[in-house]
XYZ file of C-alpha atoms in Angstrom:
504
model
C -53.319 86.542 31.156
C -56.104 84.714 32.519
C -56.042 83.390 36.419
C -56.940 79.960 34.734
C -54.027 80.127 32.388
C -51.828 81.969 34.997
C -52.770 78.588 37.456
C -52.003 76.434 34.130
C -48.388 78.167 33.458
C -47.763 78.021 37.570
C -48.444 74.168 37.451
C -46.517 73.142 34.369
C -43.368 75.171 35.933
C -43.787 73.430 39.398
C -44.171 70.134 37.632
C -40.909 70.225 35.439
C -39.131 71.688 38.569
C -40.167 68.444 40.479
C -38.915 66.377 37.486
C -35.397 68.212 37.002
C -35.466 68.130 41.150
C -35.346 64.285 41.045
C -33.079 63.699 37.822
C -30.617 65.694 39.920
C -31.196 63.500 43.156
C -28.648 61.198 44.253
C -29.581 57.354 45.149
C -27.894 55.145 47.300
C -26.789 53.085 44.737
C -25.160 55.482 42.680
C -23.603 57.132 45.905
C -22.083 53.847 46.204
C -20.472 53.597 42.864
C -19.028 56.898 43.077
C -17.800 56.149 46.472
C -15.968 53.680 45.411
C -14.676 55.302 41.780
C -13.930 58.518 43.923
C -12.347 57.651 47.769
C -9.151 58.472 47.923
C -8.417 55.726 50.213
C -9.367 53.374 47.774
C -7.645 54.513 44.861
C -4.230 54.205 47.399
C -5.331 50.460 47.963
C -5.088 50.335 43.711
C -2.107 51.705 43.904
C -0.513 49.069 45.934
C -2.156 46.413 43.729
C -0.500 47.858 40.802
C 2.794 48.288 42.814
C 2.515 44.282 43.341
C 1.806 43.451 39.951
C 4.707 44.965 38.761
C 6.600 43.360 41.792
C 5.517 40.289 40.383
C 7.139 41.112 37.171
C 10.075 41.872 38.987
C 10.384 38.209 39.883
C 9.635 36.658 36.944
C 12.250 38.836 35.169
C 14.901 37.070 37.742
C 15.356 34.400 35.454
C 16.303 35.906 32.659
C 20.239 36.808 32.389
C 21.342 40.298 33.309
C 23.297 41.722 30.489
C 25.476 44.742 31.489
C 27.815 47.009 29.609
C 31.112 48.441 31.391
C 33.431 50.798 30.165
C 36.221 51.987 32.238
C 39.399 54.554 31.426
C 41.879 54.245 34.222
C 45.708 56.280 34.333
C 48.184 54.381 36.407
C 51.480 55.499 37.976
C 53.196 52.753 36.147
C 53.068 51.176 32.775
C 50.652 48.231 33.162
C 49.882 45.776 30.061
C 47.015 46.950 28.196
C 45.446 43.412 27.420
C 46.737 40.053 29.096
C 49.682 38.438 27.489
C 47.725 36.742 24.249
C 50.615 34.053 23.155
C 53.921 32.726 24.880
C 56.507 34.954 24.668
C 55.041 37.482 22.987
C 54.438 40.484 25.925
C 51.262 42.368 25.170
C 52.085 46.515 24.996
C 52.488 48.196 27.894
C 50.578 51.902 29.057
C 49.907 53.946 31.729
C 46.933 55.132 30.220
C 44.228 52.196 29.675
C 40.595 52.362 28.131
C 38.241 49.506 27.871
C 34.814 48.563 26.868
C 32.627 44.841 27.237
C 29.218 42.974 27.644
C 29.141 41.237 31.223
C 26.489 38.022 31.383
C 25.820 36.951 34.715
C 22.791 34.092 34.089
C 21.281 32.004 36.893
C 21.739 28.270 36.755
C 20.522 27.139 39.924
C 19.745 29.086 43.127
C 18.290 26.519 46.052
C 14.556 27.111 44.539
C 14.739 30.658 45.343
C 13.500 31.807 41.766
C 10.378 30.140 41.967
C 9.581 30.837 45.431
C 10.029 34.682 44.474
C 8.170 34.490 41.460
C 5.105 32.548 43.762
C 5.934 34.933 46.682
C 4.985 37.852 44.665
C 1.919 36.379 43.121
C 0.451 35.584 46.701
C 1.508 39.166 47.693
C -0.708 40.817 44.722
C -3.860 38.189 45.731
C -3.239 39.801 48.872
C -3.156 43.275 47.962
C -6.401 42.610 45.651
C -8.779 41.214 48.640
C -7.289 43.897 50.730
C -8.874 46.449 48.230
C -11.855 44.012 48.301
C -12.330 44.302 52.030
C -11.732 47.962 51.862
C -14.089 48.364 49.319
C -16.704 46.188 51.290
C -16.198 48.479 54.169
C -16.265 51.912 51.990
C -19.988 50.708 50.757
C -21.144 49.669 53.605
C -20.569 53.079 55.757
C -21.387 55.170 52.688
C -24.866 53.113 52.703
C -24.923 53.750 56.883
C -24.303 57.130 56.461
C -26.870 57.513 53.566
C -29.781 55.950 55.477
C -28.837 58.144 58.587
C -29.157 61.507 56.720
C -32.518 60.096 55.035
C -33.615 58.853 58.800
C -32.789 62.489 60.004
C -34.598 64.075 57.149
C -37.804 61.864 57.748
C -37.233 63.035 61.837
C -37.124 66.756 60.479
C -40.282 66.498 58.516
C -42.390 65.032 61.585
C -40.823 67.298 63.796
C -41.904 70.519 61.543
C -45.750 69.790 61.435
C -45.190 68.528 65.296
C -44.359 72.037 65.526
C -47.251 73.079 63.484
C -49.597 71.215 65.448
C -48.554 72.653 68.561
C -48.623 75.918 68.086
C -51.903 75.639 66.970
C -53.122 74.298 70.084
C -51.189 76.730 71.400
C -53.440 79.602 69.655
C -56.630 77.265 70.817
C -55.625 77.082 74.676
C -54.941 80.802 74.373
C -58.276 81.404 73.023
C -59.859 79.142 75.615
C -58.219 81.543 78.251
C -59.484 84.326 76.961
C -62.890 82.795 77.047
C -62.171 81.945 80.791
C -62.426 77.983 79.889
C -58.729 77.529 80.662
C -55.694 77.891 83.024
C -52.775 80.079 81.921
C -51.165 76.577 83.314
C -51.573 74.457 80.677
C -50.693 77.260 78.603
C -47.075 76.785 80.175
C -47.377 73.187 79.974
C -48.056 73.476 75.987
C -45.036 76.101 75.590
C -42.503 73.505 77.815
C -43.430 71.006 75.525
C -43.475 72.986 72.314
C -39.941 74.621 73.192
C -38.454 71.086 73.188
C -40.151 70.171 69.780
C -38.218 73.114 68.386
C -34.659 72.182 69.860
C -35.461 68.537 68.843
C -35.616 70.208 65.502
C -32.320 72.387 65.664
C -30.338 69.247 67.075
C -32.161 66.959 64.316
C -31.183 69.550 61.362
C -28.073 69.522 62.646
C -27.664 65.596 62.694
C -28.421 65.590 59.408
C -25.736 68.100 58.042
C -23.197 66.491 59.869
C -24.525 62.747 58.264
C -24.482 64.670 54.986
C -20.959 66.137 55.777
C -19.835 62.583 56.825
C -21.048 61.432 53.192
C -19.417 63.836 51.020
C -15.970 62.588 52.948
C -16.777 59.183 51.852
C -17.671 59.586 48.336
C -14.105 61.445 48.176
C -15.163 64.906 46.772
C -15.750 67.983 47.246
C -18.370 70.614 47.466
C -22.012 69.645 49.109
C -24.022 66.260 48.705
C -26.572 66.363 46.036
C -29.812 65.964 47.469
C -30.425 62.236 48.292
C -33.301 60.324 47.209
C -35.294 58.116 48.926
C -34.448 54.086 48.945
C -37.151 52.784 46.978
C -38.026 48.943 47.641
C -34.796 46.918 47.337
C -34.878 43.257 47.380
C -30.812 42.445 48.101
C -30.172 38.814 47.788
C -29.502 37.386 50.818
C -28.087 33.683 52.332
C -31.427 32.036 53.474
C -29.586 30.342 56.327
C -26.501 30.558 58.414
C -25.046 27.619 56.935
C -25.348 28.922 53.614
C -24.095 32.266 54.626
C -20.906 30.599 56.284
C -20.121 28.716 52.895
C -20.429 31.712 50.455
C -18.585 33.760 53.456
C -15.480 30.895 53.147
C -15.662 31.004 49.647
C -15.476 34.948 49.174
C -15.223 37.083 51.488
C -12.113 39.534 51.833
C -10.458 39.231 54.966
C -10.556 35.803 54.702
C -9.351 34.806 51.262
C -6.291 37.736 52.197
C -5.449 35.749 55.207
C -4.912 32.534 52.621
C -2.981 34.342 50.408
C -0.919 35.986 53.297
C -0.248 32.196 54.423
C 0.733 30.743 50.984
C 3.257 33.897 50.686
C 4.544 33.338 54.280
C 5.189 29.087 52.626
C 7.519 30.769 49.999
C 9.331 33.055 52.464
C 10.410 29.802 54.106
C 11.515 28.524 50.889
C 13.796 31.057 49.949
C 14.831 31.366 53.325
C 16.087 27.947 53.389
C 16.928 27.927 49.463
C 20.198 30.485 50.778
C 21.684 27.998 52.939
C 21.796 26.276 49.253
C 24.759 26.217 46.707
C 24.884 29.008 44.409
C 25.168 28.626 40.693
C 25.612 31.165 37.692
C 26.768 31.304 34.595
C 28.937 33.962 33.821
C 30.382 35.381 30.502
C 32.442 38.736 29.587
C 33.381 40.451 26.104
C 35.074 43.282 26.216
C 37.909 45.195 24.271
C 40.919 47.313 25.760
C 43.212 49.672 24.448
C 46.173 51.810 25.472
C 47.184 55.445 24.452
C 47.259 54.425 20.746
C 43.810 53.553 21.025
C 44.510 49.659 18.564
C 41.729 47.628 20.050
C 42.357 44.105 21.735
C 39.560 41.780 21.894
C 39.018 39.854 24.741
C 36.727 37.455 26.111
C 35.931 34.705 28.957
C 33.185 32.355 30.057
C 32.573 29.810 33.476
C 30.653 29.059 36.045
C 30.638 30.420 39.613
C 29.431 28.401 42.723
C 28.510 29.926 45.969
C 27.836 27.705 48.796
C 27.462 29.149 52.208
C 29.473 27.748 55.075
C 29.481 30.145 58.186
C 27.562 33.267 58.884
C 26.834 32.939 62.601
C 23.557 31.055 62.198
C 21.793 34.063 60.158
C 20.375 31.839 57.296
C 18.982 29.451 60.043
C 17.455 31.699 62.008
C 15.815 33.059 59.112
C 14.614 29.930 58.359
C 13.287 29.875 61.791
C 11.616 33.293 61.442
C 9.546 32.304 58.645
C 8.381 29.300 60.278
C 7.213 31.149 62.695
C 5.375 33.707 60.474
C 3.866 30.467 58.567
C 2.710 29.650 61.853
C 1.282 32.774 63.419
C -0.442 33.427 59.991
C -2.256 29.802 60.526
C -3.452 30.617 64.046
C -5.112 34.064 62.079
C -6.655 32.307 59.935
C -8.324 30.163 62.451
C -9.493 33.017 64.774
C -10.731 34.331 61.513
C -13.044 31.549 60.910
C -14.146 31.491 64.431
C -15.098 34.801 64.254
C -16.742 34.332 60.987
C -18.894 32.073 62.980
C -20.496 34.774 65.196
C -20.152 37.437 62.590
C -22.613 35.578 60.755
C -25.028 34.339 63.624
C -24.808 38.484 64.885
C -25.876 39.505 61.414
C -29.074 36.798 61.028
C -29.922 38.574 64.087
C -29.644 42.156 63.631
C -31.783 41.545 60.771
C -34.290 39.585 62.061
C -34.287 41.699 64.939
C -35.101 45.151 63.008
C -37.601 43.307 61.102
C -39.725 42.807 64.310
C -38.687 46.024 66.078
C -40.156 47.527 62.969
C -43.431 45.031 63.234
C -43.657 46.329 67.298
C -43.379 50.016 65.789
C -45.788 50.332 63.785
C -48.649 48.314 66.189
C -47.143 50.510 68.764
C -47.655 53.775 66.892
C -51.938 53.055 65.946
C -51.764 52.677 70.099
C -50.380 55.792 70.499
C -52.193 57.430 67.616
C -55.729 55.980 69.134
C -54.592 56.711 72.268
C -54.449 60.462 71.501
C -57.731 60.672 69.360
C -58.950 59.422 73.016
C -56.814 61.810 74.947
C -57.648 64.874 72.595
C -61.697 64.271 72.947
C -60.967 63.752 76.517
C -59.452 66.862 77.137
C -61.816 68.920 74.885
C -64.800 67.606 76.707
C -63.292 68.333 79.847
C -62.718 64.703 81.558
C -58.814 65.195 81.634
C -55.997 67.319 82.016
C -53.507 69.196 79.791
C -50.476 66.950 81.134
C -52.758 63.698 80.363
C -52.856 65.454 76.701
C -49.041 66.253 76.073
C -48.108 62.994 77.504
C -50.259 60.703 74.865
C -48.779 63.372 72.122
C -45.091 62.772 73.470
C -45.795 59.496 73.044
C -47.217 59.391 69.342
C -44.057 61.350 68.984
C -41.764 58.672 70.414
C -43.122 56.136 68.456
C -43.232 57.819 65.484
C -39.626 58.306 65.877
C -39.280 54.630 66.578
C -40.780 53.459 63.731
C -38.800 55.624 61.335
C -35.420 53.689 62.598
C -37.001 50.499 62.628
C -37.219 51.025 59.561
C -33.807 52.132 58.431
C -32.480 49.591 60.362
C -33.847 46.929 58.177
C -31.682 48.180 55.179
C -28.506 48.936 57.407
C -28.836 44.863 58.974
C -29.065 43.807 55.051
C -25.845 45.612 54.184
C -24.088 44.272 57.562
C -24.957 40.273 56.313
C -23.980 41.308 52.575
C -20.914 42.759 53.642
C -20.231 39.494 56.477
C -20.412 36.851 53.331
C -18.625 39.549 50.732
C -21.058 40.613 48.410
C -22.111 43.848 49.455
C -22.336 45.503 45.921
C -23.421 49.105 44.765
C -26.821 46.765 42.856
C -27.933 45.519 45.933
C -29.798 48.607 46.769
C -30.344 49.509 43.391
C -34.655 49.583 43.287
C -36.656 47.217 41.112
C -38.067 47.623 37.980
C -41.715 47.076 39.917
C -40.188 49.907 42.520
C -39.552 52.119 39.696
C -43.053 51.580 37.812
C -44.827 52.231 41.101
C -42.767 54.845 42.885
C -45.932 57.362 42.409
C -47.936 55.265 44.544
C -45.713 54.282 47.304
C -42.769 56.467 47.463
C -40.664 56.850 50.300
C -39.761 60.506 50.033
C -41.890 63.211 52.218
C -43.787 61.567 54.926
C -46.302 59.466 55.015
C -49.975 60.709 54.564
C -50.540 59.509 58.110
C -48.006 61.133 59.387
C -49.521 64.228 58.250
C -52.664 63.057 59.474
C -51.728 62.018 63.169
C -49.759 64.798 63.915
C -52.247 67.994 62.332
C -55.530 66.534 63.054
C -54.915 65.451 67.041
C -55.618 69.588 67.751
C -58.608 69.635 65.310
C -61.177 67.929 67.714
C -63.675 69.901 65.470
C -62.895 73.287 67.743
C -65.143 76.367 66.826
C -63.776 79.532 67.979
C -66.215 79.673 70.263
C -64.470 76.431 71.516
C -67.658 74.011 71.311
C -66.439 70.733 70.385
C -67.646 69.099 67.118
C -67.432 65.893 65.954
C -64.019 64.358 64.838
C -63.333 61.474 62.811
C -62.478 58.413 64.725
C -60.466 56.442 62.811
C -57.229 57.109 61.879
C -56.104 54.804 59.424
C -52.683 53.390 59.457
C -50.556 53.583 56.149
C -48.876 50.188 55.067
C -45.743 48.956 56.617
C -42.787 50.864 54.827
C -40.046 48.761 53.988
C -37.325 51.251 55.070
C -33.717 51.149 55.153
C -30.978 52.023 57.794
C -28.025 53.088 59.502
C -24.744 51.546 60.591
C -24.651 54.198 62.616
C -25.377 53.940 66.964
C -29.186 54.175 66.545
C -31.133 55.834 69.680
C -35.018 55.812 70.419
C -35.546 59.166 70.673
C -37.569 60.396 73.869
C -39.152 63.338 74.614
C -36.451 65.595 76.355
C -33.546 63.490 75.185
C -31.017 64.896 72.602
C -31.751 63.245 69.209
């Protein structure tokens, strides 16, 4: 085969490996969806909406009569009469051994408004039990979308970390040719080496952050076996409250914790209704058919039908003090409801201002990182032309590093503050973060995944001051340009600048 073919056949195989390399990639939003198909906390919260559903059946059924058949055989010491005595003066048979068999009908006529309240009781139970899944489910998308952006955030880290590493060790092989040429101290040699040794545990404790962000994530989505590999966010465009009033209205009108507490407060009304409904008379209707027979086993029918009425008189205050008790619960679930509100309040205002506050932490990182980056270009020609020091050198790279790093969780933290105010006014859905058709159509040109081109650039070409090996400096470029702003997305997660020397 010919090396022109052979280069053909190598670049059609890499090219469908990308392609079946990103159809198996998992996105955020579909992470989310299976999250929330898959956790096995929330398919317990389903459970106990179906278990009040079918409590709610259970009260509705209370109206209906209860039907019951009874069958007895009983052997007495004595002869007793097998049926009651039927006509006057006619005695019914007497037996010692007595069989019978009937229909009991016990039907409610009127029970102090208990019925109702039960029936209402247990639909404000299952509204309960639904926004309680709601809120759970809220909380289940918003750490799986936390946790997502925090493995992606580590990734990024890893990436500029490795050709950190790359470019340091190639200075490293420059200052160690410079010594041999006599044109440099074994000094900064150690000064290099200090600096490169922490770039390489920055990259142990980084890999490690990310497997245990990844680990974290395959505990949320509620399966097992490793995380596919995750795919970068794309540009998302969530729909968000323009304003904190508006935020605070859509909050009142749908978000979980919130609509629970209302239903928990309309069920705690009923309790007090039945409570007080038993300190009311009781009234059934009751009916009974049944036949009874002695050893001889002839049949007598027999039947009856009348109305029983309970009314409570003394029981040592215990239906008043119920009464009391659910008063009480009516009330404490009132003063929830209002700390809930107030708390909305700052929920909301906290949210606006994460948000807006990532947005210009991310503005400050990127002008901060061109500083740094020029700063180095000046540091680098500095140094190779002899008008500075190693230290002056690793300090301006340290801090291209720093900002680097704080730029990449600027970033994140944009998408992680969107989630928080989605998931403040109840809407965080698995399509918030699902990219737009415009994303999608041009993903080629400004994808997220890798590192940016001048990441690449800042962090292999700071060393390339245009060194010969016979260290004479030649001319570098200038100008670094800075790619555009990427509109990144973030973490729930604590974030932390990361310094040079601190554990990431």
């Amino acid at each position: 085969m010919k090396p022109l073919s052979r280069l053909s056949l190598f670049a059609f195989i890499l090219s469908f490996g990308k392609v079946a390399f990103s159809a198996d990639s998992l996105p955020l939003w579909e992470a989310m969806e299976r999250a929330a198909q898959s956790n096995p906390a929330i398919k317990s919260q389903q459970v106990e909406v179906s278990r009040q559903i079918l409590e709610q059946d259970i009260a509705h059924g209370q109206h209906f009569p209860k039907v019951d058949l009874n069958a007895a055989y009983t052997s007495y010491a004595y002869p007793t009469f097998v049926t009651p005595i039927r006509e006057t003066g006619v005695f019914p048979p007497m037996d010692r051994n007595i069989a019978n068999i009937g229909l009991a009908l016990n039907l409610p006529v009127y029970s102090g408004g208990k019925l109702v309240a039960g029936e209402a009781l247990a639909k404000h139970n299952q509204e309960a039990s639904v926004q309680a899944l709601r809120a759970g489910w809220q909380d289940l998308l918003f750490n799986v979308a936390a946790t997502y952006t925090k493995a992606l955030h580590f990734r990024q880290l890893g990436k500029v970390l490795d050709t950190r590493v790359k470019a340091l060790q190639q200075e490293e092989k420059d200052i160690g040719l410079r010594i041999q040429q006599g044109r440099a101290a074994r000094l900064e040699l150690i000064r290099l080496q200090t600096q490169l040794s922490q770039a390489r545990y920055d990259k142990v404790s980084v890999t490690q952050s990310e497997k245990d962000a990844l680990s974290l994530l395959a505990s949320l989505l509620g399966e097992g076996g490793p995380v596919p590999i995750l795919s970068e966010l794309g540009e998302t465009a969530p729909v968000l409250p323009v304003s904190a009033e508006e935020a605070m209205r859509r909050a009142l009108q749908q978000r979980p914790d919130i609509l629970r507490l209302d239903a928990i407060g309309k069920a705690a009304q009923q309790k007090t209704v039945i409570a007080r409904g038993d300190r009311l008379p009781q009234i059934n209707l009751v009916t009974k058919v049944q036949e009874t027979s002695g050893g001889d086993w002839k049949g007598y029918d027999d039947w009856q039908m009348g109305v029983q009425l309970t009314l409570p008189i003394f029981d040592g205050d215990i239906r008043k003090h119920r009464v009391e008790q659910a008063s009480l619960e009516q009330r404490q679930n009132a003063l929830l409801q209002e700390d809930a509100r107030n708390r909305l309040a700052s929920d909301v205002e906290q949210a606006f201002g994460a948000l807006s506050e990532s947005r210009a932490r991310l503005e400050a990182a990127t002008q901060g990182e061109k500083e740094a980056s020029e700063a180095l270009r000046i540091e680098t020609l500095r140094y190779h032309s002899g008008e500075n020091t190693i230290t002056d050198l690793l300090g301006a790279e340290s801090a291209l590093w720093s900002a680097t790093a704080s730029r990449l969780q600027a970033g994140y933290d944009i998408a992680v503050s969107q989630a928080r105010l989605l998931r403040v006014i109840g809407e965080l859905v698995p399509d918030s973060f699902r990219p737009s058709a415009a994303s999608k159509k041009s993903g080629a040109e400004h994808s997220l995944s890798g590192i940016d081109p001048f990441t690449f650039a800042q962090y292999l070409s700071w060393h390339r001051c245009g060194m010969t090996c016979g260290g004479e400096p030649t001319e570098q470029n200038a100008n670094v340009g800075i790619s555009p702003r990427q509109r990144l997305a973030a973490t729930d997660l604590p974030g932390h600048s990361i310094q040079q020397g601190a554990k990431l």
